[in-house]
Each structure stands twice: as C-alpha cells, then as structure tokens.
CSV table of C-alpha atoms in Angstrom, one decimal:
chain,number,residue,atom,x,y,z
A,6,MET,CA,-109.4,-249.0,-14.5
A,7,LYS,CA,-112.5,-247.9,-16.5
A,8,LYS,CA,-110.8,-244.9,-17.4
A,9,PHE,CA,-108.0,-246.5,-18.9
A,10,LEU,CA,-110.1,-248.8,-20.8
A,11,PHE,CA,-112.1,-246.0,-22.2
A,12,LEU,CA,-108.8,-244.1,-23.1
A,13,ALA,CA,-107.6,-247.3,-25.0
A,14,VAL,CA,-110.8,-247.6,-26.7
A,15,LEU,CA,-110.8,-244.1,-27.9
A,16,PHE,CA,-107.0,-244.3,-28.9
A,17,VAL,CA,-107.8,-247.4,-31.0
A,18,THR,CA,-110.9,-245.7,-32.7
A,19,ALA,CA,-108.6,-242.6,-33.7
A,20,LEU,CA,-106.0,-244.8,-34.8
A,21,ALA,CA,-108.4,-246.8,-37.0
A,22,SER,CA,-110.0,-243.5,-38.4
A,23,ALA,CA,-106.5,-242.1,-39.4
A,24,GLN,CA,-106.2,-245.1,-41.6
A,25,VAL,CA,-109.0,-244.0,-43.8
A,26,ASP,CA,-108.2,-242.0,-47.0
A,27,LYS,CA,-110.0,-238.8,-47.5
A,28,ILE,CA,-110.9,-237.5,-51.0
A,29,TYR,CA,-111.6,-233.8,-50.9
A,30,LYS,CA,-114.0,-232.7,-53.9
A,31,HIS,CA,-114.2,-229.3,-55.5
A,32,SER,CA,-117.8,-229.0,-54.4
A,33,GLY,CA,-116.6,-229.2,-50.7
A,34,GLU,CA,-117.7,-232.7,-50.1
A,35,THR,CA,-115.5,-235.1,-48.3
A,36,VAL,CA,-115.4,-238.8,-49.4
A,37,GLU,CA,-114.0,-241.1,-46.7
A,38,GLY,CA,-112.6,-244.8,-47.9
A,39,LYS,CA,-109.9,-246.5,-49.4
A,40,VAL,CA,-108.2,-245.5,-52.4
A,41,LEU,CA,-107.6,-248.5,-54.7
A,42,ARG,CA,-106.0,-247.1,-58.0
A,43,VAL,CA,-105.2,-243.7,-59.3
A,44,GLU,CA,-105.7,-243.8,-62.9
A,45,GLU,CA,-105.0,-241.1,-65.7
A,46,TYR,CA,-108.3,-239.6,-65.7
A,47,THR,CA,-110.1,-241.4,-62.8
A,48,ILE,CA,-109.7,-242.6,-59.1
A,49,VAL,CA,-111.0,-246.0,-58.1
A,50,PHE,CA,-112.0,-246.0,-54.4
A,51,VAL,CA,-114.2,-248.0,-51.9
A,52,TYR,CA,-116.2,-246.6,-49.1
A,53,ASP,CA,-115.1,-247.1,-45.5
A,54,GLY,CA,-116.8,-250.4,-44.3
A,55,GLU,CA,-118.0,-251.3,-48.1
A,56,GLU,CA,-116.3,-253.7,-50.6
A,57,ALA,CA,-118.1,-252.3,-53.9
A,58,GLU,CA,-115.6,-250.3,-56.1
A,59,ASN,CA,-116.6,-246.8,-57.1
A,60,THR,CA,-115.1,-244.5,-59.7
A,61,ILE,CA,-114.8,-240.7,-59.5
A,62,GLY,CA,-113.4,-238.5,-62.2
A,63,LYS,CA,-110.3,-236.5,-61.2
A,64,TYR,CA,-111.9,-233.4,-62.4
A,65,ALA,CA,-114.2,-233.4,-59.5
A,66,ILE,CA,-111.3,-233.9,-56.9
A,67,GLN,CA,-109.1,-231.3,-55.3
A,68,LYS,CA,-106.9,-233.4,-53.3
A,69,VAL,CA,-106.5,-237.0,-51.7
A,70,VAL,CA,-105.3,-237.3,-48.1
A,71,TYR,CA,-103.9,-241.0,-47.4
A,72,GLY,CA,-104.8,-242.0,-44.0
A,73,LYS,CA,-102.1,-244.4,-43.6
A,74,SER,CA,-99.1,-242.0,-44.4
A,75,GLY,CA,-100.7,-238.8,-44.2
A,76,ARG,CA,-99.5,-237.9,-47.5
A,77,VAL,CA,-101.5,-235.2,-49.5
A,78,GLU,CA,-101.8,-235.5,-53.3
A,79,ASP,CA,-103.1,-232.5,-55.2
A,80,VAL,CA,-105.3,-233.7,-58.0
A,81,THR,CA,-106.7,-231.1,-60.1
A,82,ASP,CA,-107.1,-227.2,-59.8
A,83,LYS,CA,-110.6,-225.9,-59.3
A,84,ILE,CA,-111.8,-224.2,-62.7
A,85,VAL,CA,-114.0,-221.2,-62.3
A,86,VAL,CA,-116.4,-220.0,-64.8
A,87,SER,CA,-118.1,-216.6,-64.1
A,88,GLY,CA,-119.7,-216.1,-67.3
A,89,GLU,CA,-119.3,-216.3,-71.2
A,90,ASP,CA,-116.3,-214.3,-71.1
A,91,ASP,CA,-114.4,-217.2,-69.3
A,92,TRP,CA,-115.2,-219.7,-72.2
A,93,GLU,CA,-111.4,-220.3,-72.8
A,94,LYS,CA,-111.3,-222.2,-69.4
A,95,VAL,CA,-113.9,-224.6,-70.4
A,96,VAL,CA,-112.7,-228.2,-70.9
A,97,ILE,CA,-114.4,-230.7,-73.3
A,98,LEU,CA,-114.5,-234.0,-72.1
A,99,GLU,CA,-115.1,-237.2,-74.5
A,100,ASP,CA,-115.6,-240.2,-71.9
A,101,LYS,CA,-118.3,-240.5,-69.4
A,102,ALA,CA,-115.9,-241.8,-66.9
A,103,TYR,CA,-114.4,-238.3,-66.6
A,104,ILE,CA,-117.5,-236.7,-65.5
A,105,ALA,CA,-118.1,-239.1,-62.6
A,106,GLY,CA,-118.6,-236.8,-59.5
A,107,LEU,CA,-119.8,-233.6,-61.4
A,108,LYS,CA,-123.3,-232.5,-61.7
A,109,LYS,CA,-125.3,-232.3,-64.8
A,110,GLY,CA,-126.0,-229.1,-66.2
A,111,GLU,CA,-127.8,-228.2,-69.4
A,112,GLU,CA,-127.2,-229.3,-72.9
A,113,VAL,CA,-125.1,-226.8,-74.9
A,114,ARG,CA,-124.5,-226.6,-78.8
A,115,GLY,CA,-122.3,-224.8,-81.0
A,116,LYS,CA,-122.2,-224.5,-84.8
A,117,THR,CA,-121.3,-222.6,-87.9
A,118,GLY,CA,-123.8,-221.0,-90.3
A,119,LEU,CA,-125.2,-222.8,-93.4
A,120,ILE,CA,-123.4,-220.3,-95.5
A,121,ASN,CA,-119.9,-219.3,-94.4
A,122,TYR,CA,-116.6,-218.6,-95.7
A,123,HIS,CA,-114.9,-221.1,-93.2
A,124,THR,CA,-112.7,-224.0,-94.3
A,125,GLY,CA,-113.4,-227.4,-92.4
A,126,ASN,CA,-110.7,-226.6,-89.8
A,127,THR,CA,-111.7,-223.1,-88.9
A,128,GLY,CA,-115.4,-223.8,-89.0
A,129,ASP,CA,-114.6,-226.6,-86.6
A,130,LYS,CA,-112.8,-224.2,-84.3
A,131,LYS,CA,-115.5,-221.7,-84.4
A,132,ALA,CA,-118.3,-224.2,-83.7
A,133,GLU,CA,-116.1,-225.3,-80.6
A,134,LYS,CA,-115.7,-221.8,-79.4
A,135,LYS,CA,-119.5,-221.2,-79.5
A,136,LEU,CA,-120.1,-224.4,-77.7
A,137,LYS,CA,-117.4,-223.6,-74.8
A,138,MET,CA,-119.3,-220.0,-74.8
A,139,ALA,CA,-122.7,-221.6,-74.3
A,140,ALA,CA,-121.4,-223.7,-71.4
A,141,ALA,CA,-119.4,-220.8,-69.9
A,142,LYS,CA,-122.8,-218.8,-70.0
A,143,GLU,CA,-124.6,-221.6,-68.1
A,144,GLY,CA,-121.6,-221.7,-65.6
A,145,CYS,CA,-120.2,-224.9,-66.6
A,146,PRO,CA,-116.6,-225.4,-66.7
A,147,PHE,CA,-117.1,-228.8,-68.4
A,148,ILE,CA,-118.5,-230.1,-71.5
A,149,LEU,CA,-119.4,-233.8,-72.2
A,150,MET,CA,-119.2,-234.1,-76.0
A,151,THR,CA,-122.3,-236.0,-77.4
A,152,ALA,CA,-122.0,-234.9,-81.0
A,153,ASP,CA,-119.5,-233.7,-83.3
A,154,LYS,CA,-120.7,-233.4,-86.9
A,155,ALA,CA,-119.3,-231.5,-90.2
A,156,THR,CA,-121.1,-231.5,-93.4
A,157,VAL,CA,-119.2,-230.7,-96.4
A,158,GLY,CA,-120.1,-229.9,-100.0
A,159,ALA,CA,-123.5,-230.7,-101.6
A,160,SER,CA,-124.6,-232.5,-98.5
A,161,SER,CA,-124.4,-229.5,-96.2
A,162,ASN,CA,-126.4,-226.8,-98.4
A,163,GLY,CA,-127.0,-226.0,-102.0
A,164,LEU,CA,-124.1,-223.6,-102.3
A,165,GLY,CA,-121.6,-226.3,-101.4
A,166,GLY,CA,-120.3,-224.8,-98.2
A,167,SER,CA,-119.4,-226.6,-95.1
A,168,GLN,CA,-121.1,-226.5,-91.7
A,169,ALA,CA,-119.7,-227.6,-88.1
A,170,ILE,CA,-122.2,-228.9,-85.4
A,171,LYS,CA,-121.2,-229.8,-81.9
A,172,LYS,CA,-123.5,-230.7,-79.1
A,173,GLY,CA,-122.6,-231.5,-75.4
A,174,ILE,CA,-123.8,-231.4,-71.8
A,175,GLY,CA,-122.5,-228.9,-69.4
A,176,TYR,CA,-121.3,-230.1,-66.0
A,177,LYS,CA,-120.6,-228.2,-62.8
A,178,TYR,CA,-118.8,-229.1,-59.4
C-alpha cells in the first residue's frame, strides 16, 4: 500500500510539473513559470509559485515550451557576433522593454566627422554603421539607442557642414 501511495504522489508531482511552461533563453538559462501573454517584442510571465508579473524581451528567448499542451514556440534565432566584421548583424533597439533578459555591456558611439561631404541621410547611415561596428567589436549583438543627434549648418561647425552622432549601450545574451 505504501508503494502505491508513493507512486501516486510521484505521478501527481510529475503531472503538476508538466503543467509548467518553460522559457529557454539564448544564454542557456531556463525559466519555469506560466506564460501570461506573448506581445510583439516581449513575453509576460509569472514564476512558478508566484503571482508577480515579469517581462522578458523576445530577443533573449530561444523558445517557449508550453507545459499544458507540450507545444514548442520558436521565438528568435540567436545572433552570433564574433567581431567587428559582423557589424551588419547588430540590431538597434529603441525601447528598454526589448532588452529585458539581456546583459548590459559597454557604451558605444558612432559619429561622422565635423568636416565631411555627407548629406544628412548618408551621414546618419555612416554614424549608424560606426555605432554597430563599435558594438560588434565588443561582442554585443544589440544596442539600446540612448542618443541620436544630427547638427546641420552653422550650428554644427563654422563651415556649415553636418554631423551625425549616435550613442547607445551594447547588450549581450
């Protein structure tokens, strides 16, 4: 009888743990809880046994396995940045909610020279490329944009040129 009771408790425990949703992060960490909502750039969940809502950015998540149905939902592919040559893979994010679950890296910046022959649009693109190259050099596949300025005419330099300046913080898995 004790053996039967033990097996029944073991079965109920296994069944209860199968109801838990599992969130697999690109960092290798697994979060167990209940997924409440899947939004455009974030997933809202509660930890198993808790009631407080938590938010994690989709960029940090590889997949979600739903405990009740067993369904697997692939969320994002991991972005691998090995060095400055991978700058085109770097993603610029503009909302703090998108970085939830990522690790903060170094501050990065990109700018064009004070004296240049760029139009506003090409100067902006060159500054963005430099910003992404700086993040890639640090091994960060993501940048949270903190400043995006462009000065034109007499306010930028005495020659009336233009300068684009972009700043951000790099983030890793």
